[in-house]
Amino acid sequence: MILKKLIYKHTFYHGVGKMEVEKMRPLNAVEKMRALADAVSAEFVGRDVEAQLAVTALASSANLVFIGEPGVAKSSLIKSLTSKIDGGRFFYYLMTKYTTPDELLGPIDPIAFKNGTFKRMRGSWLPDSNIVFLDELFKASSATLNALLNAMNERMIVDFDGSVIEIPAISIFSASNEIPQSSDLRALYDRFAIKAFVNPISTDLIPKTVRLNVNKARDKRTVVSIEDVMMAKKAVQDHLRQNADLIADSIGEVVSLLRGEGISVSDRMAVGVDENIGYFPAVVSAYSLIFDQSPRKAAIIMARYLVDDPSAMGTFEKAIETLYPKELTIAQEKIEEATAALGAGELKKAKELAYESMNMLQDLIKSGKFDLYKNEIEMMVKREESIMEAIKQTQSIIDKAAKK
C-alpha cells in the first residue's frame, strides 16, 4: 500500500521527530498517479518532465509519442511506466515496414477459416490490451497504419471482413527517431495529443546518470493498479466538467495564440471530448489535477506538446511568454526552491525563499495588473502558506527534540 506523510504533502522529514510526523493514510487514485510519475522519474536523470507526460497521457486516455534521436530513453520510459502498473494487459511491438495487421490484431483462426468463418485468435494481441506501446510506429506499412487510425481515434478497428473490433486501450504510446514527413502519416501524427521532443541529457548530468545506473537496480515494484488508473481517469473527467469554463477559456486562448503564429492545431485536438480518447481538454484537466496546477497554467504548459515540429519551438517560446508573465515564473521557481530546501531540512533557506516569493506575489496583487492571473496567484499563495506552516511545525519538532 502506498502511504503519504500528513504534515506536508510534498515533503518528507528525515531524522527529526520521526514518531510525530509518520502518521499515515492511503493515497487516493490521483495521488497514486503523482507517485507513479515520481517512481518513473527516479529511474532516470533529467527525465522528470517526460515521466509526468506519460502519466498525464495515461490518466487522460491520450495518445503520446516521444520523438528524439536514438538512445535518449524514449522506449525505456514507457517500459518503466508499464512495469509499475499491476493488473494491466500490455502490448508492445516494434514496427517495421514489413509489419502486417495480423501481427498486431492476432492471426486468423485457421480452423474457423477452414469452416468458412473469418475469426481472429485472441489472447495477448492489441485488441486484448489496455495499454499499447507501438515502437517506431511511423515506419509501418500503409495497410497497417490504416488499421491503426481508427484504433487511435475511436478505440476500434475495422477488420478485413468489415467486422468491428472494439479495443480496451486506455492509451496508445509510441516512440520515434523522427517526425513523419509524408502526408499519409500526418493524419496519424495528429492523433497524438502529446508530441514530446526528447533531447539528450545535458553533459553535466552524465556523471550522476552513470552513478545511478551503476549503483541502483531498476525498481520493479508496482506503484498503482489498473483499477487506480481507471479511478484517476474518472477523477480527470470530473475535474474537466467541474472546471469546464476555465479550461475552455484557457484552451481558446492558447490555441488562438498558436494558430496566430502559424502553428497548426486541428479542431479535433483542440475541442474533442471523449471519455475513451483523450484530446487536449482532457490532457489539460489531467495535468491540472495530478500536478496541482491551475487550468490556465496547465493549458499553457501542455500547449508545448501540441507543436508538431521542433523547428517551430522558437516561435512557440516567444509567443507563449505573452501569456505568462516573467514575474509569475520567478515566483513559482522560488516556491519550488523553498519546497526542495524544506525537504532537505534547510529551514532557514526555505523560510527566506518562501518570504521572497510571498512578497513578490503580494506586490503583483497590489499592482492590479495581474487580475488575469488571479487563479494562479491564489494557488501559489496557498502553497506558500503550506510551506510556512510546515516550517513552523518542523521547527517545533526540532525544539521539542532539543529539550529532551
Coordinates of C-alpha atoms in Angstrom, one line a residue:
M1 CA 0.0 0.0 0.0
I2 CA 1.3 3.5 -0.9
L3 CA 1.2 5.9 2.0
K4 CA 1.8 9.6 2.4
K5 CA 3.0 12.0 5.2
L6 CA 0.2 14.1 6.6
I7 CA 2.1 17.2 7.7
Y8 CA 3.1 18.4 4.3
K9 CA 2.2 16.6 1.2
H10 CA 5.4 17.4 -0.9
T11 CA 8.0 17.0 1.9
F12 CA 9.4 14.1 3.9
Y13 CA 11.3 14.7 7.1
H14 CA 14.4 12.8 7.9
G15 CA 15.7 12.0 11.4
V16 CA 13.7 14.7 13.2
G17 CA 10.7 13.8 15.5
K18 CA 10.1 10.7 13.4
M19 CA 7.3 9.3 15.5
E20 CA 5.4 12.6 15.4
V21 CA 5.4 13.0 11.6
E22 CA 4.8 9.5 10.5
K23 CA 1.1 9.4 10.7
M24 CA 0.0 7.8 7.5
R25 CA -3.1 7.4 5.3
P26 CA -3.6 5.6 2.0
L27 CA -3.1 7.7 -1.2
N28 CA -6.1 8.3 -3.4
A29 CA -6.0 7.5 -7.1
V30 CA -4.9 10.9 -8.2
E31 CA -2.1 11.0 -5.6
K32 CA -1.1 7.5 -6.8
M33 CA -0.7 8.8 -10.3
R34 CA 1.6 11.5 -9.0
A35 CA 3.6 8.8 -7.1
L36 CA 3.8 6.8 -10.4
A37 CA 5.4 9.8 -12.1
D38 CA 7.9 10.1 -9.2
A39 CA 8.7 6.4 -9.4
V40 CA 9.3 6.5 -13.1
S41 CA 11.5 9.7 -13.0
A42 CA 13.5 8.2 -10.1
E43 CA 14.9 5.6 -12.5
F44 CA 16.3 8.3 -14.8
V45 CA 18.2 11.6 -14.6
G46 CA 16.7 14.6 -16.2
R47 CA 13.5 13.0 -17.3
D48 CA 11.0 14.3 -14.8
V49 CA 9.0 16.1 -17.4
E50 CA 8.8 13.0 -19.6
A51 CA 7.6 10.9 -16.7
Q52 CA 4.9 13.5 -15.9
L53 CA 3.8 13.5 -19.6
A54 CA 3.5 9.7 -19.7
V55 CA 1.3 9.7 -16.5
T56 CA -0.8 12.6 -17.9
A57 CA -1.4 10.6 -21.1
L58 CA -2.5 7.6 -19.1
A59 CA -4.8 9.5 -16.8
S60 CA -6.5 11.3 -19.7
S61 CA -6.6 8.3 -22.1
A62 CA -4.5 10.3 -24.5
N63 CA -2.1 9.0 -27.1
L64 CA 1.5 10.1 -26.6
V65 CA 4.6 9.9 -28.8
F66 CA 8.2 10.6 -27.7
I67 CA 10.4 11.8 -30.6
G68 CA 14.1 12.0 -30.4
E69 CA 17.4 10.6 -31.6
P70 CA 18.3 7.0 -30.7
G71 CA 19.5 6.4 -27.2
V72 CA 17.6 9.1 -25.2
A73 CA 15.5 6.6 -23.2
K74 CA 12.2 7.1 -25.1
S75 CA 11.2 3.4 -25.0
S76 CA 12.8 2.9 -21.6
L77 CA 10.5 5.5 -20.1
I78 CA 7.3 3.8 -21.4
K79 CA 8.5 0.4 -20.3
S80 CA 9.3 1.7 -16.9
L81 CA 5.8 3.1 -16.6
T82 CA 4.1 -0.1 -17.6
S83 CA 6.3 -2.2 -15.2
K84 CA 4.8 -0.3 -12.3
I85 CA 1.1 -0.9 -13.1
D86 CA -0.4 -4.0 -11.6
G87 CA -3.2 -5.9 -13.4
G88 CA -2.6 -4.2 -16.8
R89 CA -2.6 -6.0 -20.1
F90 CA 0.3 -4.6 -22.1
F91 CA 1.0 -4.9 -25.8
Y92 CA 4.4 -4.0 -27.2
Y93 CA 5.5 -4.2 -30.8
L94 CA 8.5 -2.8 -32.7
M95 CA 7.1 -1.7 -36.0
T96 CA 8.8 -2.0 -39.4
K97 CA 7.7 -1.6 -43.0
Y98 CA 7.1 -5.3 -43.1
T99 CA 4.7 -5.4 -40.1
T100 CA 1.3 -6.8 -41.1
P101 CA -2.0 -6.2 -39.4
D102 CA -2.1 -9.9 -38.3
E103 CA 1.0 -9.3 -36.1
L104 CA -1.0 -6.6 -34.2
L105 CA -4.5 -7.9 -34.3
G106 CA -3.8 -11.6 -34.0
P107 CA -3.6 -14.3 -36.6
I108 CA -6.6 -15.6 -38.4
D109 CA -8.0 -18.7 -36.7
P110 CA -7.2 -21.5 -39.2
I111 CA -9.9 -23.9 -38.0
A112 CA -12.7 -21.2 -38.2
F113 CA -11.4 -20.1 -41.6
K114 CA -11.5 -23.7 -42.9
N115 CA -15.1 -23.8 -41.9
G116 CA -15.9 -20.6 -43.8
T117 CA -15.7 -18.2 -40.9
F118 CA -13.4 -15.2 -40.6
K119 CA -12.2 -15.0 -37.0
R120 CA -9.0 -13.9 -35.3
M121 CA -7.3 -15.8 -32.5
R122 CA -7.5 -13.9 -29.2
G123 CA -5.0 -13.7 -26.3
S124 CA -2.1 -11.3 -26.0
W125 CA -2.7 -9.1 -29.0
L126 CA -3.6 -5.4 -29.4
P127 CA -7.4 -5.9 -29.2
D128 CA -6.9 -7.6 -25.8
S129 CA -4.7 -5.0 -24.2
N130 CA -5.4 -1.9 -22.2
I131 CA -2.0 -0.2 -22.6
V132 CA -0.4 -0.3 -26.0
F133 CA 3.2 0.7 -27.0
L134 CA 3.9 0.7 -30.7
D135 CA 7.6 1.5 -31.1
E136 CA 8.7 3.3 -34.3
L137 CA 5.1 3.4 -35.4
F138 CA 5.7 5.7 -38.4
K139 CA 7.8 3.0 -40.1
A140 CA 4.8 0.7 -40.5
S141 CA 3.3 -0.1 -43.9
S142 CA 0.3 1.8 -45.1
A143 CA -2.0 -1.2 -44.7
T144 CA -1.0 -1.4 -41.0
L145 CA -1.3 2.3 -40.4
N146 CA -4.8 2.3 -41.9
A147 CA -5.8 -0.4 -39.5
L148 CA -4.5 1.7 -36.6
L149 CA -6.1 5.0 -37.5
N150 CA -9.5 4.0 -36.0
A151 CA -7.7 2.4 -33.0
M152 CA -6.1 5.7 -32.1
N153 CA -9.1 7.9 -32.8
E154 CA -12.1 5.7 -31.9
R155 CA -10.6 2.8 -29.9
M156 CA -11.9 0.3 -32.5
I157 CA -10.6 -1.4 -35.6
V158 CA -12.5 -2.3 -38.8
D159 CA -11.1 -5.7 -39.9
F160 CA -10.7 -7.0 -43.5
D161 CA -14.1 -8.6 -43.5
G162 CA -15.8 -5.4 -42.3
S163 CA -16.3 -6.6 -38.7
V164 CA -15.6 -4.1 -35.9
I165 CA -13.2 -5.0 -33.2
E166 CA -13.6 -2.9 -30.0
I167 CA -10.3 -2.4 -28.2
P168 CA -9.9 -1.6 -24.5
A169 CA -6.8 0.5 -24.8
I170 CA -6.6 3.3 -22.3
S171 CA -3.6 4.9 -24.0
I172 CA -1.5 4.2 -27.1
F173 CA 2.2 5.2 -26.7
S174 CA 4.8 5.4 -29.4
A175 CA 8.4 6.4 -29.8
S176 CA 10.1 7.6 -33.0
N177 CA 13.5 8.8 -34.1
E178 CA 12.0 11.4 -36.4
I179 CA 8.8 13.2 -37.1
P180 CA 6.7 11.9 -40.0
Q181 CA 7.1 13.7 -43.3
S182 CA 4.7 12.1 -45.8
S183 CA 1.1 13.4 -46.0
D184 CA -0.4 9.9 -45.3
L185 CA 1.4 9.9 -41.9
R186 CA 0.2 13.4 -40.8
A187 CA -3.3 12.2 -40.1
L188 CA -1.9 9.5 -37.8
Y189 CA 0.5 12.0 -36.2
D190 CA -2.4 14.3 -35.3
R191 CA -3.9 11.5 -33.3
F192 CA -1.2 12.1 -30.7
A193 CA -2.4 14.6 -28.1
I194 CA 1.1 14.8 -26.6
K195 CA 4.0 15.1 -29.0
A196 CA 7.1 15.4 -26.9
F197 CA 10.6 16.1 -28.4
V198 CA 13.2 14.3 -26.2
N199 CA 16.7 15.7 -26.2
P200 CA 19.9 14.1 -24.8
I201 CA 20.6 15.0 -21.2
S202 CA 23.0 17.8 -20.6
T203 CA 26.6 16.8 -20.2
D204 CA 26.7 18.0 -16.5
L205 CA 24.2 15.2 -15.7
I206 CA 26.2 12.4 -17.2
P207 CA 28.2 11.6 -14.1
K208 CA 25.0 11.5 -12.0
T209 CA 23.4 9.2 -14.6
V210 CA 26.3 6.8 -14.6
R211 CA 26.3 6.5 -10.8
L212 CA 22.5 5.9 -10.9
N213 CA 22.9 3.2 -13.5
V214 CA 25.8 1.5 -11.7
N215 CA 24.6 1.7 -8.1
K216 CA 20.8 1.3 -8.4
A217 CA 18.9 -1.6 -10.0
R218 CA 15.7 -0.7 -11.7
D219 CA 12.8 -0.7 -9.2
K220 CA 10.3 -3.3 -10.4
R221 CA 7.7 -2.8 -7.7
T222 CA 4.3 -1.9 -8.8
V223 CA 3.0 1.6 -7.7
V224 CA -0.6 1.6 -9.0
S225 CA -3.1 -0.9 -10.1
I226 CA -5.1 -0.8 -13.3
E227 CA -8.1 0.0 -11.1
D228 CA -6.3 3.0 -9.8
V229 CA -5.7 4.2 -13.3
M230 CA -9.4 3.9 -14.1
M231 CA -10.3 5.8 -10.9
A232 CA -7.9 8.5 -11.8
K233 CA -9.4 8.7 -15.3
K234 CA -12.8 9.3 -13.8
A235 CA -11.4 12.0 -11.5
V236 CA -9.9 13.7 -14.5
Q237 CA -13.3 13.7 -16.3
D238 CA -15.0 15.0 -13.2
H239 CA -12.4 17.8 -12.9
L240 CA -12.9 18.6 -16.6
R241 CA -16.7 19.0 -16.0
Q242 CA -16.3 21.0 -12.8
N243 CA -13.8 23.4 -14.4
A244 CA -15.2 23.4 -17.9
D245 CA -15.4 27.2 -18.2
L246 CA -11.8 27.8 -17.0
I247 CA -10.4 25.0 -19.2
A248 CA -12.4 26.0 -22.2
D249 CA -11.3 29.7 -22.0
S250 CA -7.7 28.7 -21.4
I251 CA -7.7 26.4 -24.4
G252 CA -9.3 29.0 -26.6
E253 CA -6.5 31.4 -25.5
V254 CA -3.6 29.1 -26.2
V255 CA -4.9 27.7 -29.5
S256 CA -5.7 31.1 -30.8
L257 CA -2.1 32.2 -30.0
L258 CA -0.6 29.1 -31.7
R259 CA -2.7 29.4 -34.8
G260 CA -1.9 33.1 -35.0
E261 CA 1.8 32.2 -35.1
G262 CA 1.2 29.7 -37.9
I263 CA 1.4 26.6 -35.7
S264 CA -1.4 24.2 -36.7
V265 CA -3.8 22.8 -34.1
S266 CA -6.7 20.7 -35.5
D267 CA -10.2 21.3 -34.3
R268 CA -10.4 17.6 -33.3
M269 CA -7.4 18.0 -30.9
A270 CA -8.5 21.4 -29.6
V271 CA -12.1 20.8 -28.8
G272 CA -12.5 17.0 -28.7
V273 CA -14.1 15.5 -25.6
D274 CA -14.5 11.7 -25.3
E275 CA -14.2 9.6 -22.2
N276 CA -12.3 6.9 -24.1
I277 CA -9.9 9.0 -26.1
G278 CA -8.0 12.0 -24.5
Y279 CA -7.8 15.2 -26.6
F280 CA -6.4 18.5 -25.4
P281 CA -9.2 19.3 -22.9
A282 CA -8.7 16.0 -21.1
V283 CA -4.9 16.4 -21.2
V284 CA -5.2 19.9 -19.6
S285 CA -7.6 18.5 -17.0
A286 CA -5.3 15.6 -16.1
Y287 CA -2.1 17.8 -15.8
S288 CA -4.0 20.4 -13.7
L289 CA -5.5 17.8 -11.3
I290 CA -2.5 15.4 -10.9
F291 CA 0.3 18.0 -10.7
D292 CA -1.6 20.7 -8.8
Q293 CA -1.7 23.5 -11.4
S294 CA -4.5 25.9 -12.3
P295 CA -6.3 25.0 -15.5
R296 CA -4.8 28.1 -17.2
K297 CA -1.3 27.2 -16.2
A298 CA -1.9 23.6 -17.2
A299 CA -3.1 24.7 -20.7
I300 CA 0.0 26.9 -21.2
I301 CA 2.4 24.2 -20.1
M302 CA 0.7 21.4 -22.2
A303 CA 0.4 23.7 -25.3
R304 CA 4.1 23.0 -25.9
Y305 CA 3.1 19.4 -26.8
L306 CA 0.7 20.4 -29.5
V307 CA 3.6 21.7 -31.5
D308 CA 4.3 19.1 -34.2
D309 CA 7.7 20.3 -35.4
P310 CA 10.8 21.1 -33.3
S311 CA 11.7 23.9 -35.8
A312 CA 8.6 25.8 -34.6
M313 CA 9.7 25.7 -30.9
G314 CA 11.5 29.1 -31.1
T315 CA 8.3 30.7 -32.4
F316 CA 6.3 28.9 -29.7
E317 CA 8.6 30.1 -26.9
K318 CA 8.3 33.7 -27.9
A319 CA 4.6 33.5 -28.3
I320 CA 3.8 31.7 -25.0
E321 CA 5.8 34.3 -23.0
T322 CA 3.0 36.8 -23.7
L323 CA 0.6 34.5 -21.8
Y324 CA 2.6 34.0 -18.6
P325 CA 4.5 37.0 -17.1
K326 CA 8.1 36.5 -16.1
E327 CA 7.3 37.7 -12.6
L328 CA 5.0 34.7 -12.0
T329 CA 7.6 32.3 -13.4
I330 CA 10.2 33.7 -10.9
A331 CA 7.8 33.4 -8.0
Q332 CA 7.0 29.8 -9.0
E333 CA 10.7 29.0 -9.2
K334 CA 11.2 30.3 -5.7
I335 CA 8.3 28.2 -4.4
E336 CA 9.9 25.1 -5.9
E337 CA 13.3 26.0 -4.4
A338 CA 11.7 26.6 -1.0
T339 CA 9.9 23.2 -1.2
A340 CA 13.2 21.5 -2.0
A341 CA 15.0 23.3 0.8
L342 CA 12.3 22.2 3.3
G343 CA 12.6 18.6 2.1
A344 CA 16.4 18.8 2.7
G345 CA 15.8 20.1 6.2
E346 CA 17.3 23.6 5.3
L347 CA 14.7 25.5 7.2
K348 CA 16.4 28.9 7.2
K349 CA 16.9 28.8 3.4
A350 CA 13.3 27.6 2.9
K351 CA 12.0 30.4 5.0
E352 CA 13.9 33.1 3.1
L353 CA 12.8 31.8 -0.3
A354 CA 9.2 31.5 0.9
Y355 CA 9.2 35.1 2.2
E356 CA 10.8 36.3 -1.1
S357 CA 8.1 34.6 -3.1
M358 CA 5.3 35.8 -0.9
N359 CA 6.5 39.4 -1.1
M360 CA 6.6 39.1 -4.9
L361 CA 3.1 37.7 -5.0
Q362 CA 1.8 40.5 -2.7
D363 CA 3.4 43.1 -5.0
L364 CA 1.7 41.5 -8.0
I365 CA -1.7 41.6 -6.3
K366 CA -1.3 45.2 -5.2
S367 CA -0.2 46.3 -8.7
G368 CA -3.6 45.3 -10.1
K369 CA -2.0 44.4 -13.4
F370 CA -2.3 40.7 -13.0
D371 CA -6.0 40.2 -12.5
L372 CA -6.0 37.8 -15.4
Y373 CA -3.7 35.5 -13.4
K374 CA -5.8 35.6 -10.2
N375 CA -6.3 31.9 -10.0
E376 CA -2.6 31.1 -10.5
I377 CA -1.6 33.7 -7.8
E378 CA -4.2 32.3 -5.3
M379 CA -2.9 28.8 -5.8
M380 CA 0.7 29.9 -5.3
V381 CA -0.2 31.8 -2.2
K382 CA -1.8 28.6 -0.8
R383 CA 1.4 26.7 -1.5
E384 CA 3.4 29.4 0.3
E385 CA 1.1 29.2 3.3
S386 CA 1.5 25.4 3.4
I387 CA 5.3 25.8 3.2
M388 CA 5.3 28.3 6.1
E389 CA 3.1 26.0 8.2
A390 CA 5.4 23.1 7.5
I391 CA 8.4 25.1 8.5
K392 CA 6.7 26.1 11.7
Q393 CA 5.7 22.5 12.6
T394 CA 9.1 21.2 11.8
Q395 CA 10.8 23.8 13.9
S396 CA 8.5 22.9 16.8
I397 CA 9.5 19.3 16.5
I398 CA 13.2 20.2 16.5
D399 CA 12.8 22.5 19.5
K400 CA 11.0 19.7 21.4
A401 CA 13.7 17.2 20.5
A402 CA 16.4 19.6 21.7
K403 CA 14.8 19.9 25.1
K404 CA 14.7 16.1 25.7

